[in-house]
């Protein structure tokens, strides 16, 4: 058998070219897989965030549907711009629930059940103090740039913090907020922070019924 019949092997240049091609293809494949994994992680994070927001809104509605009038200076519902303070019915008494917006996060605190007006007021103050301390266990949702509540008094919506406007009653026109009346409805307008994955303003309306 002469040398012409022998199978010729690869030269060093051919081997190097083959390695470069394989490395290029591997890099392109890795970039595609990496982009796919990142897209899946982002989608899962957005899905989890949306599910958590739905849970928060469901809890908010549960709190509002259990409002209870304590017939005291502690109102069933009060909003000061940063805190929504609710008095709700519990199996063994009354509870204070405080929803608060602090540092682009929604926080929720609830008190144990109490039976006296004095304890109810004390729990309200304790709840505001707990939220001011920023206990991580109380954080309900992140990524909220701002919120506003509108109350339905008489036959129109108005800012819950506004002292203007009147409602018509049998005794004549009155200022609903000044007279301590509970609104018939509540509307929340929640603005999401940039980079939170949610955009725009979420608006939710709910009828308010006080026992």
Coordinates of N, CA and C in Angstrom, one line a residue:
X1 N 0.9 -1.2 0.0 CA 0.0 0.0 0.0 C 0.9 1.2 0.0
X2 N 0.7 2.1 -1.0 CA 1.5 3.3 -1.0 C 0.9 4.4 -0.2
X3 N 1.6 5.5 -0.2 CA 1.2 6.6 0.6 C -0.1 7.3 0.0
X4 N -0.3 7.1 -1.3 CA -1.5 7.8 -1.9 C -2.8 7.1 -1.4
X5 N -2.7 5.8 -1.0 CA -3.9 5.1 -0.6 C -4.2 5.3 0.9
X6 N -3.3 5.9 1.6 CA -3.6 6.1 3.0 C -4.6 7.3 3.2
X7 N -5.4 7.2 4.2 CA -6.4 8.3 4.5 C -5.6 9.5 5.1
X8 N -5.8 10.6 4.5 CA -5.1 11.8 5.0 C -5.8 12.4 6.2
X9 N -5.0 12.7 7.3 CA -5.6 13.3 8.5 C -5.8 14.8 8.4
X10 N -6.4 15.4 9.5 CA -6.6 16.8 9.5 C -5.3 17.6 9.8
X11 N -5.2 18.7 9.2 CA -4.1 19.5 9.5 C -4.4 20.4 10.7
X12 N -3.4 20.9 11.3 CA -3.6 21.8 12.5 C -4.5 22.9 12.2
X13 N -4.3 23.5 11.1 CA -5.2 24.7 10.7 C -6.7 24.3 10.7
X14 N -6.9 23.1 10.0 CA -8.3 22.6 9.9 C -8.9 22.4 11.3
X15 N -8.1 21.8 12.2 CA -8.6 21.5 13.6 C -8.9 22.8 14.3
X16 N -8.0 23.8 14.1 CA -8.3 25.1 14.8 C -9.5 25.8 14.3
X17 N -9.7 25.7 12.9 CA -10.9 26.3 12.3 C -12.2 25.6 12.9
X18 N -12.1 24.3 13.0 CA -13.3 23.5 13.5 C -13.6 23.9 14.9
X19 N -12.5 24.0 15.7 CA -12.7 24.4 17.1 C -13.4 25.8 17.2
X20 N -12.9 26.7 16.4 CA -13.5 28.1 16.4 C -15.0 28.1 16.0
X21 N -15.3 27.3 15.0 CA -16.7 27.2 14.6 C -17.6 26.6 15.7
X22 N -17.1 25.5 16.3 CA -17.8 24.9 17.4 C -18.0 25.8 18.6
X23 N -16.9 26.6 18.9 CA -17.0 27.5 20.0 C -18.0 28.6 19.8
X24 N -18.0 29.1 18.5 CA -19.0 30.1 18.1 C -20.4 29.6 18.2
X25 N -20.7 28.4 17.7 CA -22.0 27.9 17.8 C -22.4 27.6 19.3
X26 N -21.5 27.2 20.1 CA -21.8 26.9 21.5 C -22.1 28.2 22.2
X27 N -21.4 29.3 21.9 CA -21.7 30.6 22.5 C -23.0 31.1 22.1
X28 N -23.4 31.0 20.8 CA -24.7 31.4 20.3 C -25.8 30.6 21.0
X29 N -25.6 29.3 21.1 CA -26.6 28.5 21.8 C -26.8 28.9 23.2
X30 N -25.7 29.2 23.9 CA -25.7 29.5 25.3 C -26.5 30.8 25.5
X31 N -26.2 31.8 24.6 CA -26.9 33.1 24.7 C -28.4 32.9 24.5
X32 N -28.8 32.0 23.6 CA -30.2 31.7 23.4 C -30.9 31.1 24.6
X33 N -30.2 30.1 25.2 CA -30.7 29.5 26.4 C -30.7 30.4 27.6
X34 N -29.7 31.3 27.7 CA -29.7 32.2 28.8 C -30.8 33.2 28.7
X35 N -31.1 33.7 27.5 CA -32.2 34.6 27.3 C -33.5 34.0 27.6
X36 N -33.7 32.7 27.2 CA -34.9 32.0 27.5 C -35.1 31.8 29.0
X37 N -34.0 31.5 29.7 CA -34.2 31.3 31.2 C -34.5 32.6 31.8
X38 N -33.9 33.7 31.4 CA -34.1 35.0 32.0 C -35.6 35.4 31.7
X39 N -36.1 35.2 30.5 CA -37.5 35.5 30.2 C -38.4 34.7 31.0
X40 N -38.1 33.5 31.3 CA -39.0 32.6 32.1 C -39.0 33.1 33.5
X41 N -37.8 33.5 34.0 CA -37.7 34.1 35.4 C -38.5 35.3 35.6
X42 N -38.4 36.2 34.5 CA -39.1 37.5 34.6 C -40.6 37.2 34.6
X43 N -41.1 36.3 33.7 CA -42.5 36.0 33.6 C -43.0 35.4 34.9
X44 N -42.2 34.5 35.5 CA -42.6 33.9 36.8 C -42.7 35.0 37.9
X45 N -41.8 35.9 37.9 CA -41.8 37.0 38.9 C -43.0 37.9 38.7
X46 N -43.3 38.2 37.4 CA -44.5 39.0 37.2 C -45.8 38.3 37.6
X47 N -45.8 37.0 37.3 CA -47.0 36.2 37.7 C -47.2 36.2 39.2
X48 N -46.1 36.0 39.9 CA -46.1 35.9 41.3 C -46.5 37.3 41.9
X49 N -46.0 38.3 41.3 CA -46.4 39.7 41.8 C -47.9 40.0 41.6
X50 N -48.4 39.6 40.4 CA -49.8 39.8 40.1 C -50.7 38.9 41.1
X51 N -50.3 37.7 41.4 CA -51.0 36.9 42.3 C -51.0 37.5 43.7
X52 N -49.9 38.0 44.1 CA -49.8 38.7 45.4 C -50.7 39.9 45.5
X53 N -50.7 40.7 44.4 CA -51.6 41.8 44.4 C -53.1 41.4 44.5
X54 N -53.4 40.4 43.8 CA -54.8 39.9 43.9 C -55.1 39.5 45.3
X55 N -54.2 38.9 46.0 CA -54.4 38.5 47.4 C -54.6 39.7 48.3
X56 N -53.8 40.7 48.0 CA -53.9 41.9 48.8 C -55.2 42.6 48.6
X57 N -55.7 42.7 47.4 CA -57.0 43.3 47.1 C -58.1 42.5 47.7
X58 N -58.0 41.2 47.7 CA -59.0 40.3 48.3 C -59.1 40.5 49.8
X59 N -57.9 40.7 50.5 CA -57.9 40.9 51.9 C -58.5 42.3 52.2
X60 N -58.1 43.3 51.4 CA -58.7 44.6 51.5 C -60.2 44.6 51.5
X61 N -60.8 43.9 50.6 CA -62.2 43.8 50.4 C -62.8 43.1 51.6
X62 N -62.2 42.0 52.1 CA -62.6 41.3 53.3 C -62.7 42.3 54.5
X63 N -61.7 43.1 54.7 CA -61.6 44.0 55.8 C -62.8 45.0 55.7
X64 N -63.0 45.5 54.4 CA -64.0 46.5 54.3 C -65.4 46.0 54.5
X65 N -65.6 44.7 54.1 CA -67.0 44.1 54.2 C -67.3 43.8 55.7
X66 N -66.3 43.8 56.6 CA -66.6 43.5 58.0 C -66.5 44.7 58.9
X67 N -66.7 45.9 58.3 CA -66.7 47.1 59.1 C -67.8 47.1 60.2
X68 N -67.4 47.7 61.3 CA -68.3 47.7 62.5 C -68.2 49.0 63.1
X69 N -69.4 49.6 63.4 CA -69.5 50.9 64.1 C -69.3 50.6 65.6
X70 N -68.3 51.2 66.2 CA -68.1 51.1 67.7 C -68.9 52.1 68.5
X71 N -69.6 53.0 67.8 CA -70.3 54.1 68.5 C -69.4 54.9 69.4
X72 N -68.3 55.3 68.9 CA -67.3 56.0 69.7 C -66.6 57.0 68.8
X73 N -65.5 57.6 69.3 CA -64.7 58.4 68.5 C -63.8 57.7 67.5
X74 N -63.7 56.4 67.7 CA -63.0 55.5 66.7 C -63.9 55.2 65.6
X75 N -63.7 55.8 64.4 CA -64.6 55.7 63.3 C -64.4 54.3 62.6
X76 N -65.5 53.8 62.0 CA -65.3 52.5 61.3 C -64.3 52.6 60.1
X77 N -64.1 53.8 59.5 CA -63.2 53.9 58.4 C -62.6 55.3 58.5
X78 N -61.3 55.5 58.4 CA -60.7 56.8 58.4 C -59.4 56.7 57.5
X79 N -59.2 57.8 56.7 CA -58.0 57.8 55.8 C -57.3 59.2 56.0
X80 N -56.0 59.2 56.3 CA -55.3 60.4 56.5 C -54.3 60.7 55.4
X81 N -54.3 59.9 54.3 CA -53.4 60.1 53.2 C -52.4 59.0 53.1
X82 N -51.9 58.6 54.3 CA -50.9 57.5 54.3 C -51.4 56.2 54.9
X83 N -52.5 56.4 55.8 CA -53.0 55.2 56.5 C -54.5 55.1 56.3
X84 N -54.9 53.9 56.1 CA -56.4 53.6 56.1 C -56.6 52.8 57.3
X85 N -57.4 53.4 58.2 CA -57.7 52.7 59.5 C -59.1 52.2 59.5
X86 N -59.3 50.9 59.8 CA -60.6 50.3 59.8 C -60.9 49.7 61.1
X87 N -62.2 49.8 61.5 CA -62.6 49.0 62.7 C -63.5 47.9 62.2
X88 N -63.2 46.7 62.4 CA -63.9 45.5 61.8 C -64.3 44.6 62.9
X89 N -65.4 43.8 62.5 CA -65.9 42.8 63.4 C -65.0 41.6 63.5
X90 N -64.8 41.0 64.6 CA -64.1 39.8 64.8 C -65.0 38.8 65.6
X91 N -64.6 37.5 65.6 CA -65.5 36.6 66.3 C -65.7 36.9 67.8
X92 N -64.6 37.5 68.4 CA -64.7 37.7 69.9 C -64.7 39.2 70.2
X93 N -65.0 40.1 69.3 CA -65.0 41.5 69.6 C -64.7 42.3 68.4
X94 N -64.0 43.4 68.6 CA -63.7 44.3 67.5 C -62.2 44.3 67.2
X95 N -61.8 44.6 66.0 CA -60.4 44.6 65.6 C -60.1 46.0 64.9
X96 N -58.9 46.4 65.1 CA -58.4 47.6 64.3 C -57.5 47.0 63.2
X97 N -57.7 47.4 62.0 CA -56.9 47.1 60.9 C -56.3 48.3 60.3
X98 N -55.0 48.4 60.1 CA -54.4 49.6 59.5 C -53.7 49.1 58.2
X99 N -54.0 49.8 57.1 CA -53.3 49.6 55.8 C -52.5 50.9 55.7
X100 N -51.2 50.8 55.4 CA -50.3 51.9 55.3 C -49.5 51.8 54.0
X101 N -49.2 53.0 53.5 CA -48.3 53.1 52.3 C -47.0 53.8 52.8
X102 N -45.9 53.1 52.8 CA -44.6 53.6 53.3 C -43.5 53.1 52.4
X103 N -42.6 54.0 52.0 CA -41.4 53.6 51.2 C -41.8 52.7 50.0
X104 N -42.8 53.1 49.3 CA -43.3 52.4 48.1 C -43.8 51.0 48.3
X105 N -44.2 50.7 49.6 CA -44.7 49.4 49.9 C -46.0 49.5 50.7
X106 N -46.9 48.6 50.5 CA -48.1 48.5 51.3 C -47.9 47.6 52.5
X107 N -48.4 48.1 53.6 CA -48.2 47.4 54.9 C -49.6 47.1 55.5
X108 N -49.8 46.0 56.2 CA -51.0 45.7 56.9 C -50.8 45.3 58.3
X109 N -51.5 45.8 59.2 CA -51.4 45.4 60.6 C -52.8 45.2 61.1
X110 N -53.0 44.2 62.0 CA -54.3 44.0 62.6 C -54.1 43.7 64.1
X111 N -55.0 44.2 64.9 CA -54.9 44.0 66.3 C -55.6 42.8 66.8
X112 N -55.3 42.3 68.0 CA -56.2 41.3 68.6 C -57.6 41.8 68.8
X113 N -58.5 40.9 69.1 CA -59.9 41.3 69.4 C -59.9 42.0 70.7
X114 N -60.7 43.1 70.8 CA -60.9 43.9 72.1 C -62.3 44.1 72.3
X115 N -62.7 44.4 73.6 CA -64.1 44.5 74.0 C -64.4 45.9 74.5
X116 N -63.4 46.8 74.7 CA -63.7 48.1 75.2 C -63.2 49.2 74.2
X117 N -63.9 50.3 74.3 CA -63.5 51.5 73.5 C -62.1 51.9 73.8
X118 N -61.7 51.9 75.1 CA -60.4 52.3 75.5 C -59.3 51.4 74.8
X119 N -59.5 50.1 74.9 CA -58.6 49.2 74.2 C -58.6 49.4 72.7
X120 N -59.7 49.7 72.1 CA -59.8 49.9 70.7 C -58.9 51.1 70.3
X121 N -59.0 52.2 71.0 CA -58.1 53.3 70.8 C -56.6 53.0 71.0
X122 N -56.4 52.3 72.1 CA -55.0 51.9 72.3 C -54.4 51.1 71.2
X123 N -55.2 50.1 70.7 CA -54.7 49.3 69.6 C -54.5 50.1 68.4
X124 N -55.3 51.0 68.1 CA -55.1 51.9 66.9 C -53.8 52.6 67.0
X125 N -53.4 53.2 68.2 CA -52.2 53.8 68.3 C -51.0 52.9 68.2
X126 N -51.2 51.7 68.8 CA -50.1 50.7 68.7 C -49.9 50.2 67.3
X127 N -50.9 50.1 66.5 CA -50.8 49.7 65.1 C -50.0 50.7 64.3
X128 N -50.3 52.0 64.5 CA -49.6 53.0 63.8 C -48.1 53.0 64.2
X129 N -47.8 52.8 65.5 CA -46.4 52.7 65.9 C -45.7 51.5 65.3
X130 N -46.4 50.4 65.3 CA -45.8 49.2 64.7 C -45.4 49.4 63.2
X131 N -46.3 50.0 62.5 CA -46.0 50.3 61.1 C -44.9 51.3 60.9
X132 N -44.8 52.3 61.8 CA -43.7 53.2 61.7 C -42.4 52.6 61.9
X133 N -42.3 51.5 62.7 CA -41.1 50.8 62.9 C -40.6 49.9 61.7
X134 N -41.6 49.7 60.8 CA -41.2 49.0 59.5 C -40.9 47.5 59.8
X135 N -41.8 46.8 60.6 CA -41.6 45.4 60.8 C -41.8 44.7 59.5
X136 N -40.8 43.9 59.0 CA -40.9 43.3 57.6 C -42.1 42.3 57.6
X137 N -42.5 41.7 58.7 CA -43.6 40.8 58.7 C -44.9 41.4 58.3
X138 N -45.0 42.8 58.4 CA -46.2 43.5 58.1 C -46.3 43.9 56.6
X139 N -45.2 43.7 55.8 CA -45.2 44.2 54.5 C -46.1 43.3 53.6
X140 N -47.0 43.9 52.9 CA -48.0 43.1 52.1 C -47.6 43.1 50.6
X141 N -47.1 44.3 50.1 CA -46.9 44.4 48.6 C -45.9 45.5 48.4
X142 N -45.0 45.3 47.4 CA -44.0 46.3 47.0 C -44.3 46.9 45.7
X143 N -43.8 48.1 45.4 CA -43.9 48.6 44.1 C -45.1 49.6 43.9
X144 N -45.5 50.2 45.0 CA -46.6 51.2 44.9 C -46.1 52.6 45.0
X145 N -46.3 53.4 44.0 CA -45.8 54.8 44.1 C -46.7 55.7 44.9
X146 N -48.0 55.4 44.9 CA -48.9 56.3 45.6 C -50.3 55.7 45.5
X147 N -51.2 56.2 46.4 CA -52.6 55.8 46.4 C -53.5 56.9 46.8
X148 N -54.7 56.8 46.5 CA -55.7 57.8 46.9 C -57.0 57.2 47.1
X149 N -57.8 57.6 48.1 CA -59.1 57.1 48.3 C -60.2 58.1 48.1
X150 N -61.2 57.7 47.4 CA -62.4 58.5 47.2 C -63.6 57.9 47.9
X151 N -64.4 58.8 48.5 CA -65.6 58.4 49.3 C -66.8 58.8 48.5
X152 N -67.8 57.9 48.5 CA -69.1 58.2 47.9 C -70.0 58.7 49.0
X153 N -70.3 60.0 49.0 CA -71.2 60.7 49.9 C -72.3 61.3 49.1
X154 N -73.5 61.1 49.6 CA -74.7 61.6 48.9 C -74.9 61.0 47.5
X155 N -74.5 61.7 46.5 CA -74.6 61.1 45.1 C -73.4 61.4 44.2
X156 N -72.2 61.5 44.9 CA -71.0 61.8 44.1 C -69.8 61.4 44.9
X157 N -68.7 61.1 44.1 CA -67.4 60.8 44.7 C -66.6 62.0 45.0
X158 N -65.9 62.0 46.1 CA -65.0 63.1 46.5 C -63.8 62.5 47.3
X159 N -62.8 63.3 47.3 CA -61.6 62.9 48.0 C -61.9 62.7 49.5
X160 N -61.5 61.5 50.0 CA -61.8 61.2 51.4 C -61.2 62.2 52.4
X161 N -60.1 62.9 52.0 CA -59.5 63.8 52.9 C -60.1 65.2 52.8
X162 N -61.0 65.4 51.8 CA -61.6 66.7 51.5 C -62.6 67.0 52.6
X163 N -62.6 68.3 53.1 CA -63.7 68.7 54.0 C -64.8 69.4 53.3
X164 N -64.7 69.6 52.0 CA -65.7 70.3 51.3 C -66.8 69.4 50.9
X165 N -67.9 70.0 50.3 CA -69.0 69.2 49.8 C -70.0 69.0 50.8
X166 N -71.2 68.7 50.4 CA -72.3 68.4 51.3 C -73.1 67.3 50.7
X167 N -73.9 66.7 51.6 CA -74.8 65.6 51.2 C -76.2 65.9 51.8
X168 N -77.2 65.6 51.0 CA -78.6 65.9 51.4 C -79.2 64.9 52.3
X169 N -79.6 65.3 53.4 CA -80.3 64.4 54.4 C -81.7 64.9 54.7
X170 N -82.4 64.2 55.6 CA -83.8 64.7 56.0 C -83.7 66.0 56.8
X171 N -82.5 66.2 57.4 CA -82.4 67.4 58.2 C -81.7 68.5 57.4
X172 N -81.5 68.3 56.1 CA -80.9 69.3 55.2 C -79.5 68.9 54.8
X173 N -78.8 69.8 54.1 CA -77.4 69.5 53.7 C -76.5 69.5 54.8
X174 N -75.5 68.6 54.8 CA -74.5 68.5 55.9 C -73.2 68.1 55.2
X175 N -72.1 68.4 55.9 CA -70.8 68.0 55.5 C -70.6 66.6 56.0
X176 N -70.5 65.6 55.1 CA -70.5 64.2 55.6 C -69.2 63.9 56.4
X177 N -68.1 64.4 56.0 CA -66.9 64.1 56.8 C -66.9 64.7 58.2
X178 N -67.3 66.0 58.2 CA -67.3 66.7 59.5 C -68.4 66.1 60.4
X179 N -69.4 65.6 59.9 CA -70.5 65.0 60.8 C -70.2 63.6 61.2
X180 N -69.0 63.0 60.7 CA -68.7 61.6 61.1 C -69.4 60.6 60.3
X181 N -70.1 60.9 59.2 CA -70.8 59.9 58.5 C -69.9 58.9 57.8
X182 N -70.3 57.7 57.6 CA -69.5 56.7 56.9 C -69.9 56.7 55.4
X183 N -69.0 56.8 54.5 CA -69.3 56.8 53.1 C -70.1 55.6 52.6
X184 N -70.9 55.7 51.6 CA -71.6 54.5 51.1 C -70.7 53.7 50.2
X185 N -69.6 54.2 49.7 CA -68.7 53.5 48.8 C -67.3 54.0 49.0
X186 N -66.4 53.2 48.6 CA -65.0 53.6 48.7 C -64.3 53.2 47.4
X187 N -63.5 54.1 46.8 CA -62.7 53.8 45.6 C -61.2 54.0 45.9
X188 N -60.4 53.1 45.5 CA -59.0 53.2 45.7 C -58.4 53.4 44.3
X189 N -57.5 54.3 44.2 CA -56.7 54.5 43.0 C -55.2 54.3 43.3
X190 N -54.6 53.2 42.9 CA -53.3 52.9 43.2 C -52.3 53.0 42.1
X191 N -51.3 53.8 42.2 CA -50.3 54.0 41.2 C -49.1 53.2 41.4
X192 N -48.6 52.5 40.4 CA -47.5 51.6 40.6 C -46.2 52.3 40.3
X193 N -45.1 51.9 41.0 CA -43.8 52.5 40.9 C -43.1 52.0 39.6
X194 N -42.3 52.9 39.1 CA -41.5 52.5 37.9 C -40.5 51.4 38.2
X195 N -40.5 50.4 37.3 CA -39.6 49.2 37.6 C -40.3 48.2 38.4
X196 N -41.5 48.3 38.8 CA -42.2 47.3 39.6 C -42.8 46.2 38.7
X197 N -42.8 46.4 37.4 CA -43.4 45.4 36.6 C -44.8 45.6 36.3
X198 N -45.5 46.5 37.0 CA -46.9 46.9 36.8 C -46.9 48.3 36.4
X199 N -47.8 48.7 35.5 CA -47.8 50.1 35.0 C -49.2 50.6 35.1
X200 N -49.3 52.0 35.2 CA -50.6 52.6 35.2 C -51.2 52.7 36.6
X201 N -52.5 52.9 36.6 CA -53.2 53.1 37.9 C -54.3 52.0 38.0
X202 N -54.3 51.3 39.1 CA -55.3 50.3 39.4 C -56.5 51.0 40.2
X203 N -57.7 50.9 39.7 CA -58.8 51.4 40.4 C -59.8 50.3 40.8
X204 N -60.2 50.4 42.0 CA -61.1 49.4 42.6 C -62.2 50.1 43.4
X205 N -63.5 49.8 43.2 CA -64.6 50.4 43.9 C -65.3 49.3 44.7
X206 N -65.8 49.7 45.9 CA -66.5 48.7 46.7 C -67.5 49.4 47.6
X207 N -68.7 48.8 47.6 CA -69.8 49.3 48.5 C -69.4 49.1 49.9
X208 N -69.6 50.2 50.8 CA -69.3 50.1 52.2 C -70.6 49.9 53.0
X209 N -70.6 48.8 53.8 CA -71.7 48.5 54.7 C -71.2 48.4 56.1
X210 N -71.7 49.2 57.0 CA -71.3 49.2 58.4 C -72.3 48.5 59.2
X211 N -71.9 47.6 60.0 CA -72.9 46.9 60.9 C -73.2 47.8 62.1

